[in-house]
Amino acid sequence: MDLQTLKSSSQVAAVGIIFTLAPIAFGWAQEMSVREMVQEDCKQELSDYCGTVTPSRGRIAACLFAHNDKLSEQCQLTFEIGVLQLTQILTTVSYVIEQCSDDIDQYCEDVVVGGDRLRQCLADHRDELASNCQEAFSYAEESLE
């Protein structure tokens, strides 16, 4: 995924896209991933409603969303919490990309997005970043780690 795709995707609010992009966007991760929480609390629903869905690109999340009215209370709560957490991550990452786009172009142009590489590139150039990018990056580190 290239930076331009990430920039345009960060504005998409669809649940499936959020589940796909947020964990890979910058590499900031929660202690237990949203995917793991949903897999644990929605085992039965995943089997009953989404067992034939090919995993990838948020299809499982979209399946759960489509069957939202049939989910157990625990699964529904976990799914909703996960969506909120991932939305926060994606919003924060989008803010960093917006504030750091010039710095990303200057210092990280050849970095392939994902696997913590873009975050690491910005961290490696922290002292050289524009002040607005430094502030956004620091905010993201504080709020997402």
Coordinates of N, CA and C in Angstrom, one line a residue:
M1 N 0.8 -1.2 0.0 CA 0.0 0.0 0.0 C 0.9 1.2 0.0
D2 N 0.6 2.2 -0.9 CA 1.4 3.4 -0.9 C 0.8 4.5 -0.1
L3 N 1.5 5.6 0.1 CA 1.1 6.7 0.9 C -0.2 7.3 0.4
Q4 N -0.3 7.5 -0.9 CA -1.5 8.1 -1.5 C -2.7 7.2 -1.2
T5 N -2.6 5.9 -1.3 CA -3.7 5.0 -1.0 C -4.1 5.2 0.5
L6 N -3.1 5.3 1.4 CA -3.3 5.4 2.8 C -4.0 6.8 3.1
K7 N -3.6 7.8 2.4 CA -4.2 9.1 2.6 C -5.7 9.1 2.2
S8 N -6.0 8.5 1.1 CA -7.4 8.5 0.7 C -8.2 7.5 1.5
S9 N -7.6 6.4 1.9 CA -8.3 5.4 2.7 C -8.6 5.9 4.1
S10 N -7.8 6.8 4.6 CA -8.0 7.2 5.9 C -9.2 8.0 6.1
Q11 N -9.9 8.5 5.0 CA -11.1 9.2 5.1 C -12.3 8.4 5.0
V12 N -12.2 7.1 4.8 CA -13.3 6.2 4.6 C -13.7 5.7 6.0
A13 N -15.0 5.7 6.2 CA -15.6 5.4 7.5 C -16.2 4.0 7.6
A14 N -16.1 3.2 6.5 CA -16.7 1.9 6.5 C -16.0 1.0 7.5
V15 N -16.8 0.2 8.2 CA -16.3 -0.6 9.3 C -15.2 -1.6 8.7
G16 N -15.5 -2.2 7.6 CA -14.5 -3.2 7.1 C -13.2 -2.5 6.8
I17 N -13.2 -1.3 6.2 CA -12.0 -0.6 5.9 C -11.2 -0.2 7.2
I18 N -12.0 0.2 8.2 CA -11.3 0.6 9.4 C -10.6 -0.6 10.0
F19 N -11.3 -1.8 10.0 CA -10.7 -3.0 10.6 C -9.4 -3.4 9.7
T20 N -9.4 -3.1 8.5 CA -8.3 -3.5 7.6 C -7.1 -2.6 7.8
L21 N -7.4 -1.3 7.7 CA -6.3 -0.3 7.7 C -5.7 0.1 9.0
A22 N -6.5 0.2 10.0 CA -6.0 0.8 11.3 C -4.8 0.0 11.9
P23 N -4.9 -1.3 12.0 CA -3.8 -2.0 12.6 C -2.5 -1.9 11.8
I24 N -2.6 -1.8 10.4 CA -1.3 -1.7 9.6 C -0.9 -0.3 9.3
A25 N -1.7 0.7 9.6 CA -1.4 2.0 9.1 C -0.1 2.5 9.6
F26 N 0.2 2.4 10.9 CA 1.4 3.0 11.5 C 2.2 2.0 12.3
G27 N 1.5 0.9 12.7 CA 2.2 0.0 13.6 C 1.9 0.2 15.1
W28 N 1.2 1.3 15.4 CA 0.8 1.5 16.8 C -0.2 0.4 17.1
A29 N 0.0 -0.3 18.2 CA -1.0 -1.4 18.5 C -1.4 -1.4 19.9
Q30 N -2.5 -1.9 20.2 CA -3.0 -2.0 21.5 C -2.4 -3.3 22.1
E31 N -2.6 -3.5 23.5 CA -2.0 -4.7 24.1 C -2.6 -6.0 23.5
M32 N -3.9 -6.0 23.3 CA -4.6 -7.1 22.7 C -5.3 -6.5 21.4
S33 N -5.0 -7.1 20.3 CA -5.5 -6.5 19.1 C -7.0 -6.6 19.1
V34 N -7.7 -5.7 18.4 CA -9.1 -5.8 18.2 C -9.5 -7.1 17.6
R35 N -8.7 -7.5 16.6 CA -9.0 -8.8 15.9 C -9.1 -9.9 16.9
E36 N -8.1 -10.0 17.8 CA -8.0 -11.0 18.8 C -9.2 -10.9 19.8
M37 N -9.6 -9.7 20.2 CA -10.8 -9.6 21.1 C -12.1 -10.0 20.4
V38 N -12.2 -9.7 19.1 CA -13.4 -10.1 18.4 C -13.4 -11.6 18.2
Q39 N -12.3 -12.1 17.8 CA -12.2 -13.6 17.7 C -12.6 -14.3 18.9
E40 N -12.2 -13.8 20.1 CA -12.5 -14.4 21.4 C -13.9 -14.3 21.7
D41 N -14.5 -13.1 21.7 CA -15.8 -12.8 22.1 C -16.9 -13.1 21.1
C42 N -16.5 -13.4 19.9 CA -17.5 -13.6 18.8 C -17.3 -15.0 18.2
K43 N -16.7 -15.9 18.9 CA -16.4 -17.3 18.3 C -17.7 -17.9 17.6
Q44 N -18.8 -17.9 18.4 CA -20.0 -18.6 17.9 C -20.5 -17.8 16.7
E45 N -20.6 -16.5 16.7 CA -21.1 -15.7 15.6 C -20.2 -15.8 14.4
L46 N -18.9 -15.8 14.6 CA -18.0 -16.0 13.5 C -18.3 -17.3 12.8
S47 N -18.5 -18.4 13.6 CA -18.8 -19.7 13.0 C -20.1 -19.7 12.3
D48 N -21.2 -19.2 13.0 CA -22.5 -19.3 12.5 C -22.8 -18.4 11.3
Y49 N -22.3 -17.2 11.3 CA -22.6 -16.2 10.2 C -21.5 -16.0 9.3
C50 N -20.3 -16.1 9.7 CA -19.2 -15.7 8.8 C -18.2 -16.8 8.5
G51 N -18.6 -18.0 8.7 CA -17.7 -19.2 8.5 C -17.3 -19.4 7.1
T52 N -18.1 -18.9 6.1 CA -17.8 -19.1 4.7 C -17.2 -17.9 4.1
V53 N -17.0 -16.8 4.9 CA -16.5 -15.6 4.3 C -15.0 -15.7 4.2
T54 N -14.4 -15.3 3.1 CA -13.0 -15.3 2.9 C -12.4 -14.2 3.7
P55 N -11.5 -14.5 4.7 CA -10.9 -13.4 5.4 C -10.0 -12.5 4.6
S56 N -10.1 -11.2 4.7 CA -9.2 -10.2 4.1 C -10.0 -9.0 3.8
R57 N -9.4 -7.8 3.8 CA -10.0 -6.6 3.4 C -11.2 -6.2 4.2
G58 N -11.3 -6.7 5.4 CA -12.4 -6.3 6.3 C -13.7 -7.1 6.1
R59 N -13.6 -8.2 5.3 CA -14.8 -8.9 5.0 C -15.5 -9.5 6.3
I60 N -14.7 -10.0 7.2 CA -15.2 -10.6 8.4 C -15.9 -9.5 9.2
A61 N -15.3 -8.3 9.4 CA -15.9 -7.2 10.1 C -17.2 -6.8 9.4
A62 N -17.2 -6.8 8.1 CA -18.4 -6.4 7.4 C -19.5 -7.5 7.6
C63 N -19.1 -8.7 7.7 CA -20.1 -9.8 7.9 C -20.7 -9.6 9.3
L64 N -19.9 -9.4 10.3 CA -20.4 -9.2 11.7 C -21.3 -7.9 11.7
F65 N -20.9 -6.9 11.0 CA -21.7 -5.7 10.9 C -23.1 -6.0 10.3
A66 N -23.1 -6.8 9.2 CA -24.3 -7.2 8.5 C -25.2 -8.0 9.4
H67 N -24.7 -8.8 10.3 CA -25.5 -9.6 11.2 C -25.6 -9.0 12.7
N68 N -25.4 -7.7 12.8 CA -25.3 -7.0 14.0 C -26.5 -7.3 14.9
D69 N -27.7 -7.5 14.3 CA -28.9 -7.7 15.1 C -29.0 -9.1 15.6
K70 N -28.1 -10.0 15.2 CA -28.1 -11.4 15.7 C -26.9 -11.7 16.6
L71 N -26.1 -10.7 16.9 CA -24.9 -10.9 17.7 C -25.3 -11.0 19.2
S72 N -24.6 -11.9 19.9 CA -24.7 -11.9 21.4 C -24.4 -10.5 22.0
E73 N -24.8 -10.3 23.2 CA -24.5 -9.0 23.8 C -23.0 -8.8 24.0
Q74 N -22.3 -9.8 24.4 CA -20.8 -9.7 24.5 C -20.1 -9.5 23.2
C75 N -20.5 -10.2 22.2 CA -19.9 -10.0 20.9 C -20.2 -8.6 20.4
Q76 N -21.4 -8.2 20.5 CA -21.8 -6.9 20.0 C -21.0 -5.8 20.7
L77 N -20.9 -5.9 22.0 CA -20.2 -4.9 22.8 C -18.7 -4.9 22.4
T78 N -18.1 -6.0 22.3 CA -16.7 -6.1 21.9 C -16.5 -5.5 20.5
F79 N -17.4 -5.9 19.6 CA -17.3 -5.3 18.2 C -17.4 -3.8 18.2
E80 N -18.4 -3.3 19.0 CA -18.5 -1.8 19.0 C -17.3 -1.1 19.6
I81 N -16.8 -1.7 20.7 CA -15.6 -1.2 21.4 C -14.4 -1.2 20.4
G82 N -14.3 -2.3 19.6 CA -13.3 -2.4 18.6 C -13.4 -1.4 17.6
V83 N -14.6 -1.2 17.1 CA -14.8 -0.1 16.1 C -14.4 1.2 16.6
L84 N -14.8 1.5 17.8 CA -14.4 2.8 18.4 C -12.9 3.0 18.5
Q85 N -12.2 1.9 19.0 CA -10.8 2.0 19.2 C -10.1 2.1 17.8
L86 N -10.5 1.4 16.9 CA -9.9 1.5 15.5 C -10.2 2.8 14.9
T87 N -11.3 3.3 15.1 CA -11.7 4.7 14.6 C -10.7 5.7 15.2
Q88 N -10.5 5.6 16.5 CA -9.5 6.5 17.1 C -8.2 6.4 16.5
I89 N -7.7 5.2 16.3 CA -6.4 5.0 15.7 C -6.3 5.6 14.3
L90 N -7.3 5.3 13.5 CA -7.3 5.7 12.2 C -7.4 7.3 12.1
T91 N -8.2 7.9 13.0 CA -8.3 9.3 13.0 C -7.0 9.9 13.4
T92 N -6.3 9.4 14.4 CA -5.0 9.9 14.8 C -3.9 9.7 13.7
V93 N -3.9 8.6 13.1 CA -3.0 8.3 12.0 C -3.3 9.3 10.8
S94 N -4.5 9.5 10.5 CA -4.9 10.5 9.5 C -4.4 11.9 9.8
Y95 N -4.5 12.3 11.1 CA -4.0 13.6 11.6 C -2.5 13.6 11.4
V96 N -1.8 12.6 11.7 CA -0.3 12.6 11.6 C 0.0 12.7 10.1
I97 N -0.7 12.0 9.3 CA -0.4 12.0 7.8 C -0.6 13.4 7.3
E98 N -1.7 14.0 7.7 CA -2.1 15.4 7.3 C -1.0 16.4 7.7
Q99 N -0.6 16.3 9.0 CA 0.4 17.3 9.5 C 1.8 17.0 9.0
C100 N 2.1 15.8 8.7 CA 3.4 15.4 8.3 C 3.6 15.1 6.8
S101 N 2.7 15.4 6.0 CA 2.8 15.0 4.6 C 4.1 15.5 3.9
D102 N 4.4 16.8 4.2 CA 5.7 17.3 3.6 C 6.9 16.6 4.1
D103 N 6.9 16.3 5.4 CA 8.0 15.6 6.0 C 8.1 14.1 5.5
I104 N 6.9 13.5 5.4 CA 6.9 12.1 4.8 C 7.4 12.1 3.4
D105 N 7.0 13.1 2.6 CA 7.5 13.2 1.2 C 9.1 13.4 1.2
Q106 N 9.5 14.2 2.2 CA 11.0 14.5 2.2 C 11.8 13.4 2.7
Y107 N 11.4 12.8 3.9 CA 12.3 11.8 4.6 C 11.9 10.4 4.3
C108 N 10.6 10.1 4.0 CA 10.1 8.8 4.0 C 9.5 8.4 2.7
E109 N 9.8 9.1 1.6 CA 9.2 8.9 0.3 C 9.3 7.4 -0.2
D110 N 10.4 6.7 0.1 CA 10.6 5.4 -0.4 C 10.1 4.3 0.6
V111 N 9.6 4.7 1.7 CA 9.2 3.7 2.7 C 7.8 3.1 2.3
V112 N 7.8 1.8 2.4 CA 6.5 1.1 2.1 C 5.7 1.1 3.4
V113 N 4.4 1.6 3.3 CA 3.6 1.7 4.4 C 3.2 0.4 5.0
G114 N 3.2 0.3 6.3 CA 2.9 -1.0 7.0 C 4.0 -1.5 7.8
G115 N 3.7 -2.4 8.7 CA 4.8 -3.0 9.5 C 5.6 -2.1 10.3
D116 N 5.1 -0.9 10.7 CA 5.7 0.0 11.6 C 6.8 0.8 10.9
R117 N 7.0 0.7 9.5 CA 8.1 1.3 8.8 C 7.9 2.8 8.7
L118 N 6.7 3.3 8.5 CA 6.5 4.8 8.3 C 6.7 5.5 9.7
R119 N 6.1 4.9 10.7 CA 6.3 5.4 12.1 C 7.8 5.5 12.4
Q120 N 8.5 4.4 12.1 CA 9.9 4.3 12.5 C 10.7 5.4 11.7
C121 N 10.3 5.6 10.4 CA 11.0 6.6 9.6 C 10.8 8.0 10.2
L122 N 9.6 8.3 10.6 CA 9.4 9.6 11.2 C 10.1 9.7 12.6
A123 N 10.1 8.6 13.3 CA 10.9 8.6 14.6 C 12.4 8.9 14.3
D124 N 12.9 8.2 13.3 CA 14.3 8.4 13.0 C 14.7 9.8 12.6
H125 N 13.7 10.6 12.1 CA 13.9 12.0 11.6 C 13.3 13.0 12.6
R126 N 12.9 12.5 13.8 CA 12.1 13.4 14.7 C 12.7 14.8 14.8
D127 N 14.0 15.0 15.0 CA 14.6 16.3 15.2 C 14.6 17.1 13.9
E128 N 14.4 16.5 12.8 CA 14.3 17.3 11.5 C 12.9 17.6 11.1
L129 N 11.9 17.1 11.7 CA 10.5 17.3 11.3 C 10.1 18.7 11.6
A130 N 9.1 19.2 10.8 CA 8.5 20.5 11.0 C 7.8 20.5 12.4
S131 N 7.6 21.6 13.0 CA 7.1 21.6 14.4 C 5.7 21.0 14.4
N132 N 4.8 21.3 13.4 CA 3.5 20.8 13.4 C 3.5 19.2 13.3
C133 N 4.4 18.7 12.6 CA 4.6 17.3 12.4 C 5.1 16.7 13.7
Q134 N 6.1 17.3 14.4 CA 6.6 16.8 15.6 C 5.5 16.8 16.7
E135 N 4.6 17.8 16.7 CA 3.5 17.9 17.7 C 2.5 16.7 17.4
A136 N 2.2 16.5 16.1 CA 1.2 15.5 15.8 C 1.8 14.1 16.1
F137 N 3.0 13.9 15.8 CA 3.7 12.6 16.0 C 3.8 12.3 17.5
S138 N 4.1 13.4 18.3 CA 4.2 13.2 19.8 C 2.8 12.9 20.3
Y139 N 1.8 13.6 19.8 CA 0.4 13.3 20.2 C 0.0 11.9 20.0
A140 N 0.3 11.4 18.8 CA 0.0 10.0 18.4 C 0.7 9.0 19.3
E141 N 2.0 9.3 19.6 CA 2.7 8.4 20.4 C 2.1 8.3 21.8
E142 N 1.7 9.4 22.3 CA 1.1 9.5 23.7 C -0.3 8.8 23.7
S143 N -1.1 9.0 22.7 CA -2.4 8.6 22.7 C -2.6 7.1 22.2
L144 N -1.6 6.6 21.5 CA -1.8 5.3 20.9 C -0.9 4.2 21.5
E145 N 0.1 4.6 22.3 CA 0.9 3.6 22.8 C 0.6 3.3 24.2

